[in-house]
Tab-separated table of N, CA and C in Angstrom:
chain	number	residue	atom	x	y	z
A	11	UNK	N	0.091	0.664	5.614
A	11	UNK	CA	1.256	0.307	5.843
A	11	UNK	C	1.257	-0.265	7.434
A	12	UNK	N	2.050	-1.087	7.304
A	12	UNK	CA	2.740	-1.726	8.525
A	12	UNK	C	3.638	-1.023	9.514
A	13	UNK	N	4.012	0.223	9.281
A	13	UNK	CA	5.168	0.917	10.041
A	13	UNK	C	4.742	1.265	11.139
A	14	UNK	N	5.609	1.351	11.897
A	14	UNK	CA	5.592	2.077	13.147
A	14	UNK	C	6.136	3.133	13.354
A	15	UNK	N	6.044	4.321	14.499
A	15	UNK	CA	6.140	5.688	14.622
A	15	UNK	C	7.763	5.730	14.029
A	16	UNK	N	8.656	4.698	14.297
A	16	UNK	CA	10.127	4.793	13.991
A	16	UNK	C	10.158	4.772	12.596
A	17	UNK	N	9.582	3.965	11.534
A	17	UNK	CA	9.455	4.093	10.294
A	17	UNK	C	9.019	5.220	9.587
A	18	UNK	N	7.835	5.865	10.472
A	18	UNK	CA	7.075	6.950	9.793
A	18	UNK	C	7.971	8.351	9.947
A	19	UNK	N	8.970	8.112	10.943
A	19	UNK	CA	9.839	9.366	11.154
A	19	UNK	C	11.315	9.224	10.189
A	20	UNK	N	11.682	7.695	10.128
A	20	UNK	CA	12.607	7.638	9.157
A	20	UNK	C	12.104	7.948	7.598
A	21	UNK	N	10.880	7.887	7.312
A	21	UNK	CA	10.563	8.400	6.056
A	21	UNK	C	10.234	9.641	6.138
A	22	UNK	N	9.804	10.604	6.787
A	22	UNK	CA	9.701	11.897	7.457
A	22	UNK	C	11.131	12.551	7.059
A	23	UNK	N	12.066	12.167	7.300
A	23	UNK	CA	13.518	12.348	6.903
A	23	UNK	C	13.922	12.202	5.481
A	24	UNK	N	13.341	11.042	5.041
A	24	UNK	CA	13.760	10.785	3.827
A	24	UNK	C	13.175	11.982	2.527
A	25	UNK	N	12.065	12.403	3.062
A	25	UNK	CA	11.328	13.506	1.978
A	25	UNK	C	11.911	14.693	2.591
A	26	UNK	N	12.666	15.081	3.723
A	26	UNK	CA	13.178	16.509	3.848
A	26	UNK	C	12.258	17.149	4.854
A	27	UNK	N	11.461	16.338	5.800
A	27	UNK	CA	10.365	16.852	6.818
A	27	UNK	C	11.102	16.091	7.988
A	28	UNK	N	12.002	15.720	8.037
A	28	UNK	CA	12.779	15.534	9.422
A	28	UNK	C	12.386	15.951	10.675
A	29	UNK	N	12.488	17.633	10.533
A	29	UNK	CA	12.361	18.472	11.867
A	29	UNK	C	10.967	18.157	12.416
A	30	UNK	N	10.101	17.407	11.481
A	30	UNK	CA	8.682	17.182	12.228
A	30	UNK	C	8.468	15.810	12.915
A	31	UNK	N	9.501	15.114	13.060
A	31	UNK	CA	9.634	13.826	13.476
A	31	UNK	C	9.074	13.755	15.279
A	32	UNK	N	9.723	14.884	16.022
A	32	UNK	CA	9.238	15.030	17.264
A	32	UNK	C	7.612	15.131	17.296
A	33	UNK	N	6.893	15.776	16.492
A	33	UNK	CA	5.503	15.972	16.736
A	33	UNK	C	4.666	14.667	16.337
A	34	UNK	N	5.645	14.177	15.343
A	34	UNK	CA	4.819	12.553	14.875
A	34	UNK	C	5.421	11.439	15.971
A	35	UNK	N	6.364	11.508	16.866
A	35	UNK	CA	6.700	10.572	17.693
A	35	UNK	C	5.607	11.150	19.254
A	36	UNK	N	5.468	12.083	19.104
A	36	UNK	CA	4.536	12.926	20.493
A	36	UNK	C	3.150	12.560	20.496
A	37	UNK	N	2.692	12.104	18.976
A	37	UNK	CA	1.349	11.993	18.763
A	37	UNK	C	1.370	10.345	18.231
A	38	UNK	N	2.249	9.373	18.195
A	38	UNK	CA	2.409	8.171	18.050
A	38	UNK	C	1.795	7.897	16.655
A	39	UNK	N	2.314	8.348	15.454
A	39	UNK	CA	1.574	8.609	14.446
A	39	UNK	C	2.330	7.321	13.593
A	40	UNK	N	1.597	6.091	13.433
A	40	UNK	CA	2.304	5.132	12.788
A	40	UNK	C	1.769	5.207	11.374
A	41	UNK	N	2.036	4.104	10.413
A	41	UNK	CA	1.858	4.226	9.322
A	41	UNK	C	0.533	4.074	8.363
A	42	UNK	N	-0.389	3.415	9.059
A	42	UNK	CA	-1.588	3.301	8.739
A	42	UNK	C	-2.483	4.249	8.935
A	43	UNK	N	-2.113	5.157	10.021
A	43	UNK	CA	-2.622	6.495	9.884
A	43	UNK	C	-2.473	7.601	9.082
A	44	UNK	N	-1.283	7.678	8.405
A	44	UNK	CA	-0.717	8.646	7.810
A	44	UNK	C	-1.922	8.878	6.717
A	45	UNK	N	-2.569	8.313	5.806
A	45	UNK	CA	-3.502	8.777	4.738
A	45	UNK	C	-4.494	9.656	5.416
A	46	UNK	N	-4.862	9.084	6.644
A	46	UNK	CA	-6.177	9.983	7.520
A	46	UNK	C	-5.824	11.329	8.083
A	47	UNK	N	-4.295	11.993	7.753
A	47	UNK	CA	-4.024	13.107	8.592
A	47	UNK	C	-4.902	14.412	7.662
A	48	UNK	N	-5.200	15.124	8.369
A	48	UNK	CA	-6.120	16.321	7.640
A	48	UNK	C	-5.369	17.298	7.876
A	49	UNK	N	-5.896	18.503	7.426
A	49	UNK	CA	-5.122	19.638	7.487
A	49	UNK	C	-4.870	20.069	8.949
A	50	UNK	N	-6.139	19.874	9.794
A	50	UNK	CA	-6.393	19.975	10.946
A	50	UNK	C	-5.283	19.680	11.839
A	51	UNK	N	-5.256	18.200	11.737
A	51	UNK	CA	-3.938	17.244	12.414
A	51	UNK	C	-2.883	18.002	12.276
A	52	UNK	N	-2.464	18.277	10.987
A	52	UNK	CA	-1.227	18.780	10.828
A	52	UNK	C	-0.756	20.079	11.552
A	53	UNK	N	-1.960	21.115	11.478
A	53	UNK	CA	-1.662	22.270	12.354
A	53	UNK	C	-1.632	22.037	13.671
A	54	UNK	N	-2.353	21.305	14.030
A	54	UNK	CA	-2.508	21.141	15.591
A	54	UNK	C	-1.323	20.070	16.054
A	55	UNK	N	-0.452	19.540	15.111
A	55	UNK	CA	0.854	18.845	15.492
A	55	UNK	C	2.000	19.861	15.070
A	56	UNK	N	1.710	21.064	14.713
A	56	UNK	CA	2.870	22.080	14.640
A	56	UNK	C	3.370	22.190	13.363
A	57	UNK	N	2.769	21.451	12.377
A	57	UNK	CA	3.326	21.871	10.766
A	57	UNK	C	2.727	22.915	10.527
A	58	UNK	N	3.022	24.184	10.744
A	58	UNK	CA	2.571	25.390	10.989
A	58	UNK	C	2.761	25.771	9.096
A	59	UNK	N	3.504	25.568	8.282
A	59	UNK	CA	3.855	26.331	7.201
A	59	UNK	C	3.005	25.753	5.837
A	60	UNK	N	2.176	26.291	5.239
A	60	UNK	CA	1.528	25.821	4.280
A	60	UNK	C	2.236	25.136	3.245
A	61	UNK	N	3.627	25.244	2.977
A	61	UNK	CA	4.129	24.717	2.315
A	61	UNK	C	4.579	23.263	2.429
A	62	UNK	N	5.165	23.239	3.543
A	62	UNK	CA	5.339	21.983	4.473
A	62	UNK	C	4.260	20.788	4.736
A	63	UNK	N	2.998	21.514	4.512
A	63	UNK	CA	1.528	20.626	4.747
A	63	UNK	C	1.606	20.075	3.589
A	64	UNK	N	1.680	21.091	2.718
A	64	UNK	CA	1.387	20.536	1.196
A	64	UNK	C	2.263	19.696	0.590
A	65	UNK	N	3.328	19.599	0.950
A	65	UNK	CA	4.434	18.637	0.540
A	65	UNK	C	4.431	17.037	1.181
A	66	UNK	N	3.994	17.555	2.352
A	66	UNK	CA	3.534	16.447	3.455
A	66	UNK	C	2.347	15.482	2.778
A	67	UNK	N	1.471	16.377	2.542
A	67	UNK	CA	0.044	15.670	2.077
A	67	UNK	C	0.314	14.878	0.591
A	68	UNK	N	1.140	15.582	0.071
A	68	UNK	CA	1.397	15.131	-1.218
A	68	UNK	C	2.145	13.739	-1.450
A	69	UNK	N	3.115	13.933	-0.496
A	69	UNK	CA	3.973	12.555	-0.244
A	69	UNK	C	3.219	11.384	0.411
A	70	UNK	N	2.019	11.683	1.402
A	70	UNK	CA	1.326	10.919	2.014
A	70	UNK	C	0.444	10.312	0.797
A	71	UNK	N	-0.023	11.047	-0.114
A	71	UNK	CA	-0.745	10.431	-1.008
A	71	UNK	C	-0.173	9.539	-2.112
A	72	UNK	N	1.016	10.121	-2.380
A	72	UNK	CA	2.043	9.300	-3.127
A	72	UNK	C	2.338	8.180	-2.758
A	73	UNK	N	2.445	7.955	-0.991
A	73	UNK	CA	3.071	6.637	-0.362
A	73	UNK	C	1.692	5.731	-0.363
A	74	UNK	N	0.703	6.135	-0.352
A	74	UNK	CA	-0.409	5.609	-0.350
A	74	UNK	C	-0.742	4.685	-1.362
A	75	UNK	N	-0.459	5.489	-2.727
A	75	UNK	CA	-0.904	5.130	-4.021
A	75	UNK	C	0.082	4.296	-4.321
A	76	UNK	N	1.495	4.150	-3.989
A	76	UNK	CA	2.271	3.320	-4.191
A	76	UNK	C	2.049	1.973	-3.491
A	77	UNK	N	1.591	1.854	-2.177
A	77	UNK	CA	1.228	0.692	-1.414
A	77	UNK	C	0.082	0.378	-1.932
A	78	UNK	N	-1.039	0.941	-2.454
A	78	UNK	CA	-2.250	0.656	-3.089
A	78	UNK	C	-1.704	-0.555	-3.985
A	79	UNK	N	-0.751	0.222	-5.224
A	79	UNK	CA	-0.151	-0.452	-6.308
A	79	UNK	C	0.085	-1.941	-6.177
A	80	UNK	N	1.021	-1.549	-4.833
A	80	UNK	CA	1.627	-3.012	-4.717
A	80	UNK	C	0.867	-4.336	-4.217
A	81	UNK	N	-0.171	-3.546	-3.404
A	81	UNK	CA	-1.611	-4.475	-3.131
A	81	UNK	C	-1.967	-5.031	-3.922
A	82	UNK	N	-2.208	-4.271	-4.984
A	82	UNK	CA	-2.950	-4.682	-6.821
A	82	UNK	C	-2.295	-5.883	-7.050
A	83	UNK	N	-1.164	-5.939	-7.059
A	83	UNK	CA	-0.152	-6.659	-7.976
A	83	UNK	C	0.072	-7.884	-7.147
A	84	UNK	N	-0.267	-8.442	-6.068
A	84	UNK	CA	-0.160	-9.246	-5.256
A	84	UNK	C	-1.173	-10.414	-5.480
A	85	UNK	N	-0.910	-11.362	-5.889
A	85	UNK	CA	-1.753	-12.707	-6.536
A	85	UNK	C	-2.002	-13.561	-5.428
A	86	UNK	N	-3.298	-13.896	-4.785
A	86	UNK	CA	-3.211	-15.042	-3.617
A	86	UNK	C	-4.125	-16.142	-4.578
A	87	UNK	N	-3.472	-17.403	-4.239
A	87	UNK	CA	-4.215	-18.444	-4.885
A	87	UNK	C	-4.609	-19.248	-3.457
A	88	UNK	N	-5.753	-19.790	-3.498
A	88	UNK	CA	-6.161	-21.051	-2.588
A	88	UNK	C	-5.933	-22.041	-3.171
A	89	UNK	N	-6.037	-23.345	-2.566
A	89	UNK	CA	-6.162	-24.432	-2.936
A	89	UNK	C	-6.949	-24.979	-3.793
A	90	UNK	N	-8.341	-24.451	-3.380
A	90	UNK	CA	-9.482	-24.822	-4.172
A	90	UNK	C	-9.410	-24.133	-5.649
A	91	UNK	N	-8.925	-22.906	-5.614
A	91	UNK	CA	-9.053	-22.222	-6.707
A	91	UNK	C	-8.144	-22.697	-7.711
A	92	UNK	N	-7.038	-23.225	-7.397
A	92	UNK	CA	-6.055	-23.907	-8.129
A	92	UNK	C	-6.670	-25.627	-8.643
A	93	UNK	N	-7.192	-26.203	-7.859
A	93	UNK	CA	-7.775	-27.566	-8.052
A	93	UNK	C	-9.011	-27.192	-9.457
A	94	UNK	N	-9.981	-26.222	-8.944
A	94	UNK	CA	-10.874	-25.537	-9.823
A	94	UNK	C	-10.265	-25.371	-11.226
A	95	UNK	N	-9.751	-24.421	-11.374
A	95	UNK	CA	-8.795	-24.155	-12.432
A	95	UNK	C	-8.073	-25.552	-13.278
A	96	UNK	N	-7.495	-26.132	-12.287
A	96	UNK	CA	-6.791	-27.241	-13.093
A	96	UNK	C	-7.862	-28.204	-13.672
A	97	UNK	N	-8.995	-28.489	-12.807
A	97	UNK	CA	-10.083	-29.150	-13.303
A	97	UNK	C	-10.823	-28.658	-14.377
A	98	UNK	N	-10.830	-27.426	-14.745
A	98	UNK	CA	-11.399	-26.891	-15.824
A	98	UNK	C	-10.507	-27.190	-17.259
A	99	UNK	N	-9.314	-26.836	-16.780
A	99	UNK	CA	-8.450	-27.279	-17.764
A	99	UNK	C	-8.310	-28.655	-18.400
A	100	UNK	N	-8.309	-29.752	-17.506
A	100	UNK	CA	-8.226	-30.878	-17.547
A	100	UNK	C	-9.373	-31.215	-18.442
A	101	UNK	N	-10.680	-30.950	-18.024
A	101	UNK	CA	-11.814	-31.125	-18.811
A	101	UNK	C	-11.735	-30.429	-20.362
A	102	UNK	N	-11.386	-29.345	-20.415
A	102	UNK	CA	-11.193	-28.656	-21.769
A	102	UNK	C	-10.054	-29.684	-22.709
A	103	UNK	N	-9.012	-30.108	-22.142
A	103	UNK	CA	-7.906	-30.433	-22.686
A	103	UNK	C	-8.681	-32.320	-22.924
A	104	UNK	N	-9.129	-32.497	-22.410
A	104	UNK	CA	-9.927	-34.388	-22.622
A	104	UNK	C	-10.931	-33.950	-23.885
A	105	UNK	N	-11.663	-32.929	-23.890
A	105	UNK	CA	-12.770	-32.778	-24.351
A	105	UNK	C	-12.760	-32.243	-25.839
A	106	UNK	N	-11.721	-31.146	-25.691
A	106	UNK	CA	-11.459	-30.295	-26.947
A	106	UNK	C	-10.205	-30.767	-27.697
A	107	UNK	N	-9.151	-30.780	-27.030
A	107	UNK	CA	-7.848	-30.681	-27.581
A	107	UNK	C	-7.370	-32.039	-27.992
A	108	UNK	N	-7.629	-33.062	-27.226
A	108	UNK	CA	-6.974	-34.505	-27.328
A	108	UNK	C	-7.789	-35.143	-28.460
A	109	UNK	N	-9.025	-34.849	-28.819
A	109	UNK	CA	-9.452	-35.569	-29.890
A	109	UNK	C	-8.819	-34.920	-31.175
A	110	UNK	N	-8.619	-33.682	-30.977
A	110	UNK	CA	-7.857	-32.915	-32.388
A	110	UNK	C	-6.616	-33.523	-32.519
A	111	UNK	N	-5.951	-33.831	-31.640
A	111	UNK	CA	-4.445	-34.739	-31.773
A	111	UNK	C	-4.559	-35.752	-32.293
A	112	UNK	N	-5.795	-36.816	-31.919
A	112	UNK	CA	-5.933	-38.011	-32.477
A	112	UNK	C	-5.911	-38.090	-34.064
A	113	UNK	N	-6.428	-37.257	-34.614
A	113	UNK	CA	-6.769	-37.212	-36.136
A	113	UNK	C	-5.465	-37.096	-36.963
């Protein structure tokens, strides 16, 4: 994720853990680091309650999964791929389809 610490803190607020924003700011946690946070990191940052750590880890996992799904749905085309695809379609049309249309 391209989130800066500010966006991470807004996300913490949205999941009901806004009281931990100070620790995240102090440790300069940004979006791309969220999925790397371990139990040890969270304890060291002052997220002392096991229940809150479980919620946080679950929400981080869910966020990571959502971001991965978004990236998986992104289609990237290069000019050469389009040209190659068009060329293959053109060949197929000229050799296989057009002769059938003439009959």
